XYZ file of C-alpha atoms in Angstrom:
426
model
C 74.668 30.931 21.347
C 74.371 27.473 21.802
C 71.383 27.371 19.111
C 73.950 29.172 16.726
C 76.988 26.808 17.539
C 74.767 23.657 16.615
C 73.343 25.467 13.420
C 76.521 26.773 12.141
C 78.288 23.439 12.991
C 75.815 21.154 11.368
C 76.106 23.372 8.418
C 79.952 23.009 8.172
C 80.054 19.703 9.179
C 77.986 18.563 6.130
C 79.774 20.786 3.535
C 82.924 19.158 4.601
C 81.524 15.769 4.127
C 80.537 16.702 0.727
C 76.620 17.266 0.994
C 75.230 19.807 -1.542
C 74.655 23.426 -0.380
C 70.912 23.291 -0.394
C 70.689 20.318 1.308
C 73.127 21.207 4.024
C 70.963 24.186 4.805
C 67.613 22.527 4.957
C 68.984 19.691 7.186
C 70.765 22.073 9.589
C 67.322 23.895 9.847
C 65.122 20.831 10.466
C 67.705 19.460 12.919
C 68.048 22.351 15.040
C 64.134 23.210 14.755
C 63.483 19.742 15.807
C 65.911 20.024 19.082
C 65.752 23.454 20.434
C 61.940 23.929 19.343
C 60.133 20.543 19.047
C 56.855 22.533 19.644
C 57.059 24.444 16.127
C 55.720 21.984 13.579
C 58.232 21.120 11.237
C 56.077 21.638 7.699
C 57.117 25.138 8.826
C 60.359 24.754 6.727
C 58.600 23.945 3.466
C 55.911 27.078 4.391
C 58.664 29.427 4.518
C 60.552 27.986 1.592
C 57.519 28.652 -0.673
C 56.853 31.986 1.184
C 60.577 33.255 0.025
C 60.170 32.195 -3.319
C 56.531 33.786 -3.713
C 58.402 36.939 -4.195
C 57.863 39.552 -7.396
C 61.543 40.485 -7.295
C 62.634 36.608 -7.724
C 61.081 36.596 -10.986
C 64.271 38.605 -12.519
C 66.441 35.456 -11.824
C 65.117 33.168 -14.652
C 65.196 36.216 -17.011
C 68.540 37.126 -16.170
C 69.881 33.929 -16.593
C 68.142 33.472 -19.981
C 69.449 36.497 -21.013
C 72.932 35.669 -20.022
C 72.900 32.493 -21.939
C 71.486 34.303 -25.053
C 74.493 36.575 -25.063
C 77.159 33.763 -24.214
C 75.515 31.809 -27.627
C 74.806 34.426 -29.675
C 78.195 35.698 -30.757
C 78.045 38.802 -28.449
C 81.247 37.899 -26.762
C 83.427 38.277 -30.084
C 82.070 41.489 -31.115
C 82.920 42.941 -27.750
C 86.292 41.671 -27.354
C 87.268 42.863 -30.780
C 85.871 46.451 -29.766
C 88.084 46.253 -26.599
C 91.173 45.087 -28.303
C 90.859 47.735 -30.632
C 90.664 50.537 -27.629
C 93.492 48.456 -25.745
C 96.101 47.219 -28.530
C 98.702 49.997 -27.560
C 98.836 48.802 -23.768
C 101.583 46.539 -22.349
C 100.136 42.950 -21.916
C 97.303 44.007 -24.012
C 95.722 40.710 -24.322
C 95.477 40.499 -20.612
C 93.917 44.092 -20.315
C 91.566 43.184 -23.303
C 90.460 40.316 -21.435
C 89.578 42.201 -18.323
C 88.054 45.135 -20.457
C 85.877 42.706 -22.311
C 84.716 40.934 -19.245
C 83.877 44.138 -17.772
C 81.477 44.650 -20.790
C 80.120 41.609 -20.838
C 79.401 41.478 -17.002
C 77.118 44.331 -17.805
C 75.320 41.915 -20.134
C 75.280 38.978 -18.301
C 75.266 39.374 -14.219
C 77.295 36.135 -13.840
C 80.844 35.070 -12.779
C 80.985 31.597 -14.603
C 79.097 32.939 -17.762
C 81.564 36.081 -18.096
C 84.495 33.543 -17.884
C 83.227 31.294 -20.019
C 81.979 34.038 -22.595
C 85.251 35.681 -22.455
C 87.807 33.262 -21.411
C 86.850 30.956 -24.135
C 88.032 33.358 -26.627
C 90.872 34.880 -24.714
C 92.800 31.977 -23.072
C 93.612 30.360 -26.420
C 94.991 33.796 -27.658
C 96.812 34.750 -24.476
C 98.290 31.347 -24.712
C 99.304 31.523 -28.291
C 100.691 35.306 -27.822
C 103.418 33.607 -24.989
C 101.396 33.791 -21.860
C 101.718 30.571 -19.579
C 98.103 28.868 -19.582
C 97.902 28.949 -16.040
C 98.663 32.812 -15.823
C 96.106 32.989 -18.852
C 93.658 31.154 -16.938
C 93.984 33.192 -13.670
C 93.243 36.446 -15.828
C 90.056 35.317 -17.024
C 88.905 33.876 -13.756
C 89.966 37.040 -11.749
C 88.173 39.106 -14.415
C 85.159 36.817 -14.166
C 84.314 38.189 -10.808
C 83.014 41.449 -12.352
C 79.951 39.389 -13.194
C 78.034 40.062 -10.246
C 79.350 43.325 -9.102
C 78.880 45.269 -12.325
C 75.142 45.478 -12.732
C 72.721 43.659 -13.576
C 73.464 40.947 -10.753
C 71.341 38.052 -9.224
C 73.269 38.402 -5.674
C 72.012 42.175 -5.778
C 68.966 41.119 -6.265
C 68.773 38.421 -3.236
C 70.378 41.003 -0.893
C 67.636 43.568 -1.783
C 64.931 40.653 -0.805
C 66.692 40.060 2.484
C 67.351 43.371 3.805
C 64.569 45.515 1.925
C 67.251 47.662 0.266
C 66.261 49.372 -3.164
C 67.113 46.978 -6.303
C 67.707 50.270 -8.338
C 70.172 51.845 -5.757
C 72.225 48.334 -5.285
C 72.992 48.236 -8.910
C 73.961 52.147 -9.478
C 75.857 51.286 -6.192
C 77.883 48.458 -7.820
C 79.046 50.543 -10.847
C 81.683 52.688 -9.313
C 83.152 49.528 -7.137
C 83.248 47.470 -10.461
C 84.882 49.983 -12.556
C 87.321 50.325 -9.546
C 87.921 46.659 -9.643
C 88.628 46.699 -13.197
C 91.161 49.173 -13.181
C 92.991 47.344 -10.468
C 92.856 44.265 -12.558
C 94.278 46.113 -15.407
C 97.160 47.571 -13.365
C 97.918 44.039 -12.115
C 97.946 42.850 -15.836
C 100.501 45.436 -17.014
C 102.707 44.860 -13.901
C 102.750 41.333 -13.959
C 102.216 40.174 -17.580
C 104.153 43.089 -19.609
C 106.706 40.406 -20.750
C 104.300 37.937 -22.003
C 102.616 40.244 -24.918
C 103.713 43.320 -26.970
C 101.264 45.693 -28.668
C 101.047 44.189 -32.266
C 98.969 47.069 -34.147
C 98.987 50.332 -34.029
C 95.999 52.470 -32.478
C 93.714 53.438 -35.392
C 90.403 55.490 -34.753
C 88.575 53.984 -37.668
C 89.118 50.217 -36.178
C 87.925 51.527 -32.859
C 84.781 53.119 -35.047
C 84.322 50.079 -36.856
C 84.330 47.633 -33.775
C 82.335 49.729 -32.089
C 79.799 49.705 -34.572
C 79.711 46.157 -34.645
C 79.214 46.193 -31.068
C 77.260 48.972 -30.254
C 74.143 46.944 -29.765
C 75.173 44.605 -27.089
C 76.795 47.944 -25.453
C 73.498 49.751 -25.632
C 71.895 47.045 -23.249
C 73.039 48.078 -19.889
C 72.389 51.603 -21.249
C 68.668 50.355 -21.798
C 68.211 48.236 -18.806
C 70.102 50.836 -16.359
C 68.317 53.994 -18.132
C 64.900 52.145 -17.968
C 65.059 51.689 -14.503
C 66.456 55.032 -13.625
C 63.798 56.992 -15.442
C 61.157 54.729 -14.164
C 59.992 53.253 -17.482
C 60.165 49.843 -15.866
C 61.213 48.164 -12.570
C 64.404 45.822 -12.213
C 62.206 42.635 -12.533
C 60.628 44.095 -15.823
C 64.402 45.044 -16.744
C 64.977 41.632 -16.568
C 62.579 40.309 -18.785
C 63.427 43.523 -21.520
C 66.989 42.178 -21.190
C 66.054 38.491 -22.143
C 63.740 39.825 -25.272
C 66.499 42.345 -26.209
C 69.312 39.367 -26.090
C 66.911 37.294 -28.062
C 66.367 39.784 -30.991
C 70.040 40.705 -31.372
C 71.325 37.238 -31.296
C 68.368 35.687 -33.609
C 67.609 38.725 -36.072
C 70.845 40.959 -36.069
C 73.464 38.860 -35.684
C 71.751 35.818 -36.980
C 73.719 33.310 -34.533
C 71.006 31.535 -32.979
C 68.980 28.727 -34.533
C 65.746 27.502 -33.406
C 67.402 24.099 -32.052
C 70.089 26.081 -29.916
C 67.273 28.593 -28.446
C 65.495 25.296 -27.388
C 68.466 23.975 -25.693
C 69.453 27.490 -24.101
C 65.930 27.939 -22.867
C 66.057 24.586 -21.191
C 69.568 25.171 -19.685
C 68.397 28.427 -18.182
C 65.661 26.955 -16.604
C 67.593 24.406 -14.911
C 69.874 27.025 -13.964
C 67.383 29.061 -12.218
C 65.557 26.305 -10.806
C 68.711 25.373 -9.011
C 69.622 28.717 -7.783
C 65.828 29.598 -6.677
C 65.859 25.970 -4.686
C 69.185 27.118 -2.805
C 67.663 30.536 -1.947
C 64.469 29.030 -0.802
C 66.365 26.794 1.496
C 69.085 29.613 2.571
C 65.805 31.723 3.239
C 64.622 29.124 5.596
C 67.818 28.813 7.546
C 67.608 32.571 7.663
C 64.311 32.923 9.062
C 65.264 30.450 12.098
C 68.338 32.349 12.822
C 66.131 35.395 13.277
C 63.392 33.510 15.083
C 65.587 31.943 17.111
C 67.161 35.025 18.165
C 70.592 33.901 17.205
C 71.372 36.574 14.925
C 70.624 39.305 17.773
C 72.624 37.578 20.008
C 75.762 37.237 17.592
C 75.340 41.092 16.730
C 75.490 41.862 20.318
C 78.663 39.755 20.941
C 80.453 41.024 17.684
C 79.769 45.012 18.894
C 81.231 43.902 22.749
C 83.996 42.295 21.527
C 85.456 44.529 18.884
C 83.763 47.557 20.012
C 85.647 49.729 17.339
C 83.978 50.591 13.938
C 87.370 49.708 12.262
C 87.741 46.110 13.365
C 84.116 45.306 13.101
C 84.121 46.028 9.506
C 87.388 44.118 9.208
C 85.765 41.177 10.830
C 82.994 41.362 8.603
C 84.977 41.409 5.708
C 86.730 38.473 6.991
C 83.727 36.568 7.754
C 82.338 36.988 4.050
C 85.675 35.892 2.504
C 85.541 32.862 4.804
C 82.119 32.091 3.857
C 82.665 33.032 0.060
C 84.888 29.944 -0.052
C 82.299 27.430 1.124
C 78.710 28.745 -0.303
C 77.514 30.589 -3.341
C 76.570 34.470 -3.109
C 72.928 34.124 -2.575
C 73.337 31.512 0.343
C 75.651 33.926 1.993
C 73.467 36.947 1.668
C 70.554 34.950 3.245
C 72.355 33.319 5.863
C 74.429 36.567 7.164
C 72.153 39.351 6.273
C 69.959 38.931 9.256
C 73.359 39.007 11.452
C 75.436 41.977 9.751
C 72.597 44.313 9.172
C 72.275 45.381 12.714
C 75.527 45.561 13.225
C 76.236 47.927 10.530
C 73.125 49.888 10.824
C 74.710 50.763 14.397
C 77.680 51.674 12.812
C 75.715 54.235 10.422
C 76.165 52.461 7.078
C 73.925 52.359 4.510
C 72.233 48.971 3.580
C 73.074 49.478 -0.267
C 76.663 49.850 1.074
C 76.657 46.998 3.014
C 74.734 45.019 0.050
C 77.982 45.967 -2.141
C 80.492 45.161 0.163
C 78.754 41.752 0.701
C 78.597 41.025 -3.122
C 82.017 42.181 -3.849
C 83.456 39.669 -0.981
C 81.327 36.826 -2.449
C 82.972 37.313 -5.526
C 86.007 37.301 -4.645
C 85.303 34.041 -3.027
C 84.664 32.980 -6.787
C 88.550 32.885 -6.979
C 89.101 31.274 -3.767
C 89.279 27.565 -3.327
C 87.696 25.102 -2.425
C 84.483 26.600 -3.712
C 86.015 28.776 -6.342
C 83.504 28.390 -9.318
C 85.534 30.841 -11.674
C 88.604 28.745 -11.213
C 86.851 25.560 -12.401
C 85.504 27.242 -15.400
C 88.730 28.677 -16.318
C 90.750 25.236 -15.489
C 88.108 23.478 -17.777
C 88.916 25.933 -20.618
C 92.800 25.882 -19.876
C 93.120 22.312 -19.134
C 95.411 23.671 -16.155
C 95.327 22.050 -12.635
C 93.170 23.937 -9.835
C 96.680 24.148 -7.650
C 98.548 25.789 -10.675
C 95.885 28.340 -11.385
C 95.336 28.793 -7.209
C 98.926 30.209 -6.946
C 98.785 32.578 -10.398
C 95.549 34.133 -9.190
C 96.882 35.684 -5.761
C 97.878 38.989 -7.334
C 94.541 39.444 -8.626
C 92.812 38.483 -5.345
C 94.871 40.983 -3.701
C 94.200 43.726 -5.926
C 90.261 42.844 -5.335
C 90.661 42.684 -1.392
C 92.158 46.341 -1.637
C 89.471 47.835 -3.529
C 86.849 45.623 -1.229
C 88.500 47.137 2.025
C 88.830 50.769 0.235
C 85.002 50.677 -0.051
C 84.591 49.365 3.098
C 86.098 52.305 4.952
C 85.124 55.028 2.584
C 81.561 53.902 1.842
C 80.837 57.166 0.045
C 82.371 55.616 -2.977
C 79.447 53.412 -2.992
C 76.910 55.809 -2.519
C 77.998 58.376 -4.690
C 75.533 57.173 -7.942
C 72.665 56.193 -5.598
C 72.489 59.342 -3.980
C 72.403 60.906 -7.199
C 69.655 59.051 -8.303
C 67.568 59.404 -5.179
């Protein structure tokens, strides 16, 4: 346990003083290795980094990054918003509900929380403010809705968990669908309760308008159908699906919507490559940290300690969620998954939980962390769009956070909700 305390102590100390996540993970691993296992050559760290990156499944990361950027810049978000707005025009707090609904659709295209907030929030936040919503409430709605980005497949954190646990990417993708829908419904419910006084329905529901906007958005809406359908039928693997999504997004944005000049495509490609390299760099160092946890026996000892102390399944699962939420406040999803999976998976296996259910619970907790300061990525994006302070938006997002935590606890204690579709697919 001393090794574990030193390892996590160094990591938390470096994060507190502002050292980047990737560097913190690497330094904590190297110092602990040099102090407690001096016979192990330090060159094992870069070797583990290369080994973790040399994985076929991780090839999906840059492709999904590129696909999300193409969707963000190709005018697709506007067409999705118009379609959802035609559907939800008669609901109380219709613009807030449109923001959540459009975010759910865009999540099925991008697989990224910040991209979802930027794409939908960039359009909907100004519209909500114009309709009488307080700017901090509009930003909170967009940030909370953006958490669907990595819960509804495709999802880069799900790919990372599949590598860390040897779970099926396909099963994880299908396992995230129902929880994602439940969270979207919960957020819409909170919108109606808290925002009905800000916006009234401005137009009558028209089936003709729904049909017109549906035709405009059909190519974008078909993308998740093609991706998940292709994976399910075995036409392509999840990694190949990422490449297909990038090509499909390029064709739609360039030749159908004609919103992608070659100069912009070049900038998008460079941006996606940089973002993918950052994510993979963090993943490789987190994998090295995870390897040392396992090699030193820390993960096994911590798993045994948790089971002995908390004993009952109810409290163990509760503590698992609290731990994941705590780390979600400090680290990104991929880092959390690679750090905690070696510790949590042996515990949950003894409790009879399927690794797919554990993966979805982990991803949902990590996504809630995206609206929980200090590492609240979604809040920072929404703040930049709305020009409100982090303090203001942090209080406004609390009802949405509570709704998401409720759904997270629901799927934790009723994992059949997660496993319903994966069991059918199997």
